[in-house]
Amino acid sequence: MNSIQIRTMARDFILNEFLPGERPENLTDSTELITDGILDSLATLKLVAYLEKSCGIEIAPDELVPENLNSIAQIANFVQSKQAST
């Protein structure tokens, strides 16, 4: 999966699950998902489960940090690095 595919997939999931009715252009690649309160701890776990299933990766508990999951861009970079290491 390339970065654009991952970004699109993550954005669509977040919009559908956590921001229903929000305009897609309001969720940019740099929107801070955790810091801005879009993702709480349960939403983060739901996103992680989705990423694991959809992208064929395993995310360790110590990887559940804002540096990996706080924006669409960070999610895409993180998923690509996980895919490259498998």
mmCIF file of N, CA and C in Angstrom:
data_model
loop_
_atom_site.group_PDB
_atom_site.id
_atom_site.type_symbol
_atom_site.label_atom_id
_atom_site.label_comp_id
_atom_site.label_asym_id
_atom_site.label_seq_id
_atom_site.Cartn_x
_atom_site.Cartn_y
_atom_site.Cartn_z
ATOM 1 N N MET A 1 0.837 -1.177 0.000
ATOM 2 C CA MET A 1 0.000 0.000 0.000
ATOM 3 C C MET A 1 0.885 1.244 0.000
ATOM 4 N N ASN A 2 0.538 2.213 -0.837
ATOM 5 C CA ASN A 2 1.334 3.433 -0.834
ATOM 6 C C ASN A 2 0.746 4.461 0.135
ATOM 7 N N SER A 3 1.461 5.541 0.313
ATOM 8 C CA SER A 3 1.079 6.556 1.297
ATOM 9 C C SER A 3 -0.294 7.156 1.001
ATOM 10 N N ILE A 4 -0.580 7.413 -0.252
ATOM 11 C CA ILE A 4 -1.869 8.017 -0.610
ATOM 12 C C ILE A 4 -3.013 7.064 -0.280
ATOM 13 N N GLN A 5 -2.841 5.782 -0.572
ATOM 14 C CA GLN A 5 -3.878 4.796 -0.262
ATOM 15 C C GLN A 5 -4.121 4.706 1.244
ATOM 16 N N ILE A 6 -3.048 4.704 2.017
ATOM 17 C CA ILE A 6 -3.180 4.620 3.473
ATOM 18 C C ILE A 6 -3.860 5.872 4.011
ATOM 19 N N ARG A 7 -3.463 7.035 3.528
ATOM 20 C CA ARG A 7 -4.073 8.294 3.980
ATOM 21 C C ARG A 7 -5.565 8.311 3.676
ATOM 22 N N THR A 8 -5.931 7.898 2.471
ATOM 23 C CA THR A 8 -7.341 7.879 2.074
ATOM 24 C C THR A 8 -8.133 6.905 2.936
ATOM 25 N N MET A 9 -7.591 5.722 3.132
ATOM 26 C CA MET A 9 -8.254 4.699 3.934
ATOM 27 C C MET A 9 -8.441 5.173 5.382
ATOM 28 N N ALA A 10 -7.383 5.726 5.977
ATOM 29 C CA ALA A 10 -7.455 6.202 7.362
ATOM 30 C C ALA A 10 -8.432 7.368 7.478
ATOM 31 N N ARG A 11 -8.370 8.309 6.536
ATOM 32 C CA ARG A 11 -9.266 9.470 6.566
ATOM 33 C C ARG A 11 -10.724 9.021 6.478
ATOM 34 N N ASP A 12 -11.025 8.123 5.535
ATOM 35 C CA ASP A 12 -12.398 7.636 5.373
ATOM 36 C C ASP A 12 -12.891 6.947 6.640
ATOM 37 N N PHE A 13 -12.039 6.130 7.253
ATOM 38 C CA PHE A 13 -12.427 5.430 8.475
ATOM 39 C C PHE A 13 -12.710 6.425 9.598
ATOM 40 N N ILE A 14 -11.825 7.377 9.797
ATOM 41 C CA ILE A 14 -11.990 8.362 10.875
ATOM 42 C C ILE A 14 -13.240 9.203 10.644
ATOM 43 N N LEU A 15 -13.468 9.630 9.413
ATOM 44 C CA LEU A 15 -14.669 10.419 9.115
ATOM 45 C C LEU A 15 -15.932 9.611 9.381
ATOM 46 N N ASN A 16 -15.966 8.374 8.929
ATOM 47 C CA ASN A 16 -17.166 7.545 9.093
ATOM 48 C C ASN A 16 -17.418 7.149 10.539
ATOM 49 N N GLU A 17 -16.360 6.803 11.266
ATOM 50 C CA GLU A 17 -16.514 6.284 12.623
ATOM 51 C C GLU A 17 -16.598 7.364 13.705
ATOM 52 N N PHE A 18 -15.824 8.429 13.550
ATOM 53 C CA PHE A 18 -15.676 9.384 14.649
ATOM 54 C C PHE A 18 -16.134 10.802 14.321
ATOM 55 N N LEU A 19 -16.310 11.111 13.039
ATOM 56 C CA LEU A 19 -16.716 12.461 12.639
ATOM 57 C C LEU A 19 -17.837 12.411 11.598
ATOM 58 N N PRO A 20 -18.921 11.686 11.885
ATOM 59 C CA PRO A 20 -19.990 11.592 10.888
ATOM 60 C C PRO A 20 -20.552 12.980 10.575
ATOM 61 N N GLY A 21 -20.731 13.244 9.299
ATOM 62 C CA GLY A 21 -21.265 14.531 8.877
ATOM 63 C C GLY A 21 -20.210 15.600 8.648
ATOM 64 N N GLU A 22 -18.997 15.346 9.073
ATOM 65 C CA GLU A 22 -17.905 16.314 8.872
ATOM 66 C C GLU A 22 -17.505 16.328 7.403
ATOM 67 N N ARG A 23 -17.168 17.498 6.901
ATOM 68 C CA ARG A 23 -16.709 17.615 5.518
ATOM 69 C C ARG A 23 -15.288 17.068 5.418
ATOM 70 N N PRO A 24 -15.028 16.218 4.432
ATOM 71 C CA PRO A 24 -13.699 15.597 4.303
ATOM 72 C C PRO A 24 -12.554 16.595 4.239
ATOM 73 N N GLU A 25 -12.765 17.737 3.612
ATOM 74 C CA GLU A 25 -11.685 18.720 3.503
ATOM 75 C C GLU A 25 -11.305 19.328 4.851
ATOM 76 N N ASN A 26 -12.143 19.163 5.860
ATOM 77 C CA ASN A 26 -11.816 19.668 7.199
ATOM 78 C C ASN A 26 -10.862 18.750 7.960
ATOM 79 N N LEU A 27 -10.693 17.527 7.482
ATOM 80 C CA LEU A 27 -9.763 16.582 8.105
ATOM 81 C C LEU A 27 -8.531 16.479 7.209
ATOM 82 N N THR A 28 -7.541 17.302 7.500
ATOM 83 C CA THR A 28 -6.340 17.358 6.662
ATOM 84 C C THR A 28 -5.323 16.321 7.125
ATOM 85 N N ASP A 29 -4.268 16.180 6.350
ATOM 86 C CA ASP A 29 -3.204 15.248 6.714
ATOM 87 C C ASP A 29 -2.519 15.639 8.016
ATOM 88 N N SER A 30 -2.603 16.920 8.386
ATOM 89 C CA SER A 30 -1.907 17.389 9.589
ATOM 90 C C SER A 30 -2.836 17.673 10.771
ATOM 91 N N THR A 31 -4.136 17.436 10.625
ATOM 92 C CA THR A 31 -5.059 17.612 11.751
ATOM 93 C C THR A 31 -4.604 16.733 12.908
ATOM 94 N N GLU A 32 -4.498 17.315 14.091
ATOM 95 C CA GLU A 32 -4.032 16.563 15.263
ATOM 96 C C GLU A 32 -5.200 15.785 15.869
ATOM 97 N N LEU A 33 -5.209 14.505 15.618
ATOM 98 C CA LEU A 33 -6.335 13.652 15.986
ATOM 99 C C LEU A 33 -6.447 13.418 17.488
ATOM 100 N N ILE A 34 -5.337 13.155 18.133
ATOM 101 C CA ILE A 34 -5.347 12.873 19.574
ATOM 102 C C ILE A 34 -5.321 14.178 20.357
ATOM 103 N N THR A 35 -4.408 15.056 20.003
ATOM 104 C CA THR A 35 -4.252 16.328 20.710
ATOM 105 C C THR A 35 -5.531 17.155 20.658
ATOM 106 N N ASP A 36 -6.232 17.137 19.512
ATOM 107 C CA ASP A 36 -7.459 17.920 19.353
ATOM 108 C C ASP A 36 -8.703 17.193 19.862
ATOM 109 N N GLY A 37 -8.541 15.979 20.393
ATOM 110 C CA GLY A 37 -9.659 15.263 20.986
ATOM 111 C C GLY A 37 -10.547 14.511 20.007
ATOM 112 N N ILE A 38 -10.124 14.377 18.771
ATOM 113 C CA ILE A 38 -10.909 13.606 17.804
ATOM 114 C C ILE A 38 -10.856 12.120 18.162
ATOM 115 N N LEU A 39 -9.677 11.659 18.567
ATOM 116 C CA LEU A 39 -9.510 10.274 19.007
ATOM 117 C C LEU A 39 -9.237 10.238 20.504
ATOM 118 N N ASP A 40 -10.119 9.573 21.255
ATOM 119 C CA ASP A 40 -9.825 9.299 22.660
ATOM 120 C C ASP A 40 -9.192 7.906 22.718
ATOM 121 N N SER A 41 -8.989 7.383 23.900
ATOM 122 C CA SER A 41 -8.283 6.102 24.017
ATOM 123 C C SER A 41 -9.045 4.955 23.344
ATOM 124 N N LEU A 42 -10.358 4.918 23.499
ATOM 125 C CA LEU A 42 -11.132 3.843 22.872
ATOM 126 C C LEU A 42 -11.166 3.984 21.354
ATOM 127 N N ALA A 43 -11.294 5.208 20.880
ATOM 128 C CA ALA A 43 -11.285 5.443 19.436
ATOM 129 C C ALA A 43 -9.927 5.073 18.843
ATOM 130 N N THR A 44 -8.866 5.362 19.572
ATOM 131 C CA THR A 44 -7.524 5.011 19.108
ATOM 132 C C THR A 44 -7.392 3.499 18.969
ATOM 133 N N LEU A 45 -7.900 2.756 19.948
ATOM 134 C CA LEU A 45 -7.847 1.292 19.867
ATOM 135 C C LEU A 45 -8.674 0.763 18.695
ATOM 136 N N LYS A 46 -9.811 1.382 18.446
ATOM 137 C CA LYS A 46 -10.640 0.981 17.313
ATOM 138 C C LYS A 46 -9.909 1.253 15.993
ATOM 139 N N LEU A 47 -9.245 2.404 15.900
ATOM 140 C CA LEU A 47 -8.457 2.732 14.711
ATOM 141 C C LEU A 47 -7.317 1.735 14.531
ATOM 142 N N VAL A 48 -6.638 1.404 15.611
ATOM 143 C CA VAL A 48 -5.522 0.454 15.549
ATOM 144 C C VAL A 48 -6.011 -0.912 15.066
ATOM 145 N N ALA A 49 -7.129 -1.382 15.591
ATOM 146 C CA ALA A 49 -7.677 -2.670 15.151
ATOM 147 C C ALA A 49 -7.994 -2.634 13.656
ATOM 148 N N TYR A 50 -8.537 -1.529 13.200
ATOM 149 C CA TYR A 50 -8.836 -1.372 11.777
ATOM 150 C C TYR A 50 -7.561 -1.392 10.937
ATOM 151 N N LEU A 51 -6.548 -0.655 11.371
ATOM 152 C CA LEU A 51 -5.281 -0.613 10.634
ATOM 153 C C LEU A 51 -4.624 -1.987 10.581
ATOM 154 N N GLU A 52 -4.647 -2.695 11.709
ATOM 155 C CA GLU A 52 -4.046 -4.031 11.746
ATOM 156 C C GLU A 52 -4.733 -4.958 10.745
ATOM 157 N N LYS A 53 -6.049 -4.944 10.751
ATOM 158 C CA LYS A 53 -6.807 -5.834 9.869
ATOM 159 C C LYS A 53 -6.668 -5.412 8.405
ATOM 160 N N SER A 54 -6.814 -4.137 8.131
ATOM 161 C CA SER A 54 -6.821 -3.648 6.755
ATOM 162 C C SER A 54 -5.448 -3.632 6.103
ATOM 163 N N CYS A 55 -4.419 -3.416 6.908
ATOM 164 C CA CYS A 55 -3.068 -3.254 6.358
ATOM 165 C C CYS A 55 -2.176 -4.461 6.604
ATOM 166 N N GLY A 56 -2.685 -5.449 7.332
ATOM 167 C CA GLY A 56 -1.905 -6.657 7.580
ATOM 168 C C GLY A 56 -0.679 -6.424 8.440
ATOM 169 N N ILE A 57 -0.832 -5.578 9.459
ATOM 170 C CA ILE A 57 0.282 -5.283 10.361
ATOM 171 C C ILE A 57 -0.124 -5.601 11.786
ATOM 172 N N GLU A 58 0.866 -5.684 12.668
ATOM 173 C CA GLU A 58 0.623 -5.810 14.102
ATOM 174 C C GLU A 58 1.244 -4.609 14.781
ATOM 175 N N ILE A 59 0.467 -3.972 15.650
ATOM 176 C CA ILE A 59 0.928 -2.787 16.360
ATOM 177 C C ILE A 59 1.085 -3.148 17.828
ATOM 178 N N ALA A 60 2.292 -3.002 18.330
ATOM 179 C CA ALA A 60 2.593 -3.336 19.723
ATOM 180 C C ALA A 60 2.076 -2.232 20.646
ATOM 181 N N PRO A 61 1.761 -2.593 21.894
ATOM 182 C CA PRO A 61 1.277 -1.585 22.843
ATOM 183 C C PRO A 61 2.206 -0.379 22.988
ATOM 184 N N ASP A 62 3.514 -0.606 22.940
ATOM 185 C CA ASP A 62 4.436 0.523 23.111
ATOM 186 C C ASP A 62 4.505 1.419 21.870
ATOM 187 N N GLU A 63 3.825 1.030 20.799
ATOM 188 C CA GLU A 63 3.764 1.857 19.593
ATOM 189 C C GLU A 63 2.521 2.740 19.553
ATOM 190 N N LEU A 64 1.652 2.581 20.549
ATOM 191 C CA LEU A 64 0.426 3.376 20.623
ATOM 192 C C LEU A 64 0.726 4.739 21.245
ATOM 193 N N VAL A 65 1.462 5.544 20.523
ATOM 194 C CA VAL A 65 1.881 6.861 21.006
ATOM 195 C C VAL A 65 1.495 7.914 19.973
ATOM 196 N N PRO A 66 1.276 9.151 20.421
ATOM 197 C CA PRO A 66 0.891 10.215 19.488
ATOM 198 C C PRO A 66 1.855 10.385 18.312
ATOM 199 N N GLU A 67 3.120 10.124 18.515
ATOM 200 C CA GLU A 67 4.085 10.276 17.423
ATOM 201 C C GLU A 67 3.745 9.384 16.227
ATOM 202 N N ASN A 68 3.022 8.309 16.464
ATOM 203 C CA ASN A 68 2.646 7.387 15.390
ATOM 204 C C ASN A 68 1.220 7.586 14.888
ATOM 205 N N LEU A 69 0.348 8.168 15.715
ATOM 206 C CA LEU A 69 -1.083 8.148 15.406
ATOM 207 C C LEU A 69 -1.790 9.494 15.526
ATOM 208 N N ASN A 70 -1.073 10.592 15.667
ATOM 209 C CA ASN A 70 -1.720 11.874 15.940
ATOM 210 C C ASN A 70 -2.215 12.598 14.696
ATOM 211 N N SER A 71 -1.853 12.145 13.511
ATOM 212 C CA SER A 71 -2.348 12.771 12.285
ATOM 213 C C SER A 71 -2.419 11.721 11.181
ATOM 214 N N ILE A 72 -3.142 12.058 10.135
ATOM 215 C CA ILE A 72 -3.237 11.156 8.988
ATOM 216 C C ILE A 72 -1.843 10.898 8.412
ATOM 217 N N ALA A 73 -1.039 11.949 8.306
ATOM 218 C CA ALA A 73 0.317 11.808 7.760
ATOM 219 C C ALA A 73 1.162 10.884 8.634
ATOM 220 N N GLN A 74 1.082 11.048 9.957
ATOM 221 C CA GLN A 74 1.853 10.190 10.864
ATOM 222 C C GLN A 74 1.374 8.743 10.779
ATOM 223 N N ILE A 75 0.082 8.544 10.661
ATOM 224 C CA ILE A 75 -0.465 7.192 10.524
ATOM 225 C C ILE A 75 0.076 6.539 9.255
ATOM 226 N N ALA A 76 0.049 7.263 8.143
ATOM 227 C CA ALA A 76 0.533 6.713 6.876
ATOM 228 C C ALA A 76 2.010 6.348 6.958
ATOM 229 N N ASN A 77 2.813 7.231 7.532
ATOM 230 C CA ASN A 77 4.246 6.948 7.673
ATOM 231 C C ASN A 77 4.483 5.734 8.564
ATOM 232 N N PHE A 78 3.741 5.662 9.665
ATOM 233 C CA PHE A 78 3.880 4.553 10.605
ATOM 234 C C PHE A 78 3.483 3.227 9.948
ATOM 235 N N VAL A 79 2.340 3.205 9.279
ATOM 236 C CA VAL A 79 1.874 1.978 8.629
ATOM 237 C C VAL A 79 2.866 1.533 7.557
ATOM 238 N N GLN A 80 3.368 2.474 6.775
ATOM 239 C CA GLN A 80 4.348 2.106 5.749
ATOM 240 C C GLN A 80 5.610 1.519 6.370
ATOM 241 N N SER A 81 6.063 2.081 7.474
ATOM 242 C CA SER A 81 7.263 1.541 8.124
ATOM 243 C C SER A 81 6.991 0.147 8.682
ATOM 244 N N LYS A 82 5.791 -0.080 9.205
ATOM 245 C CA LYS A 82 5.428 -1.412 9.703
ATOM 246 C C LYS A 82 5.349 -2.414 8.548
ATOM 247 N N GLN A 83 4.783 -2.008 7.433
ATOM 248 C CA GLN A 83 4.677 -2.906 6.286
ATOM 249 C C GLN A 83 6.055 -3.237 5.721
ATOM 250 N N ALA A 84 6.943 -2.274 5.740
ATOM 251 C CA ALA A 84 8.289 -2.490 5.209
ATOM 252 C C ALA A 84 9.093 -3.453 6.074
ATOM 253 N N SER A 85 8.756 -3.522 7.368
ATOM 254 C CA SER A 85 9.517 -4.374 8.285
ATOM 255 C C SER A 85 8.970 -5.796 8.371
ATOM 256 N N THR A 86 7.890 -6.079 7.640
ATOM 257 C CA THR A 86 7.327 -7.438 7.675
ATOM 258 C C THR A 86 7.717 -8.235 6.462
#
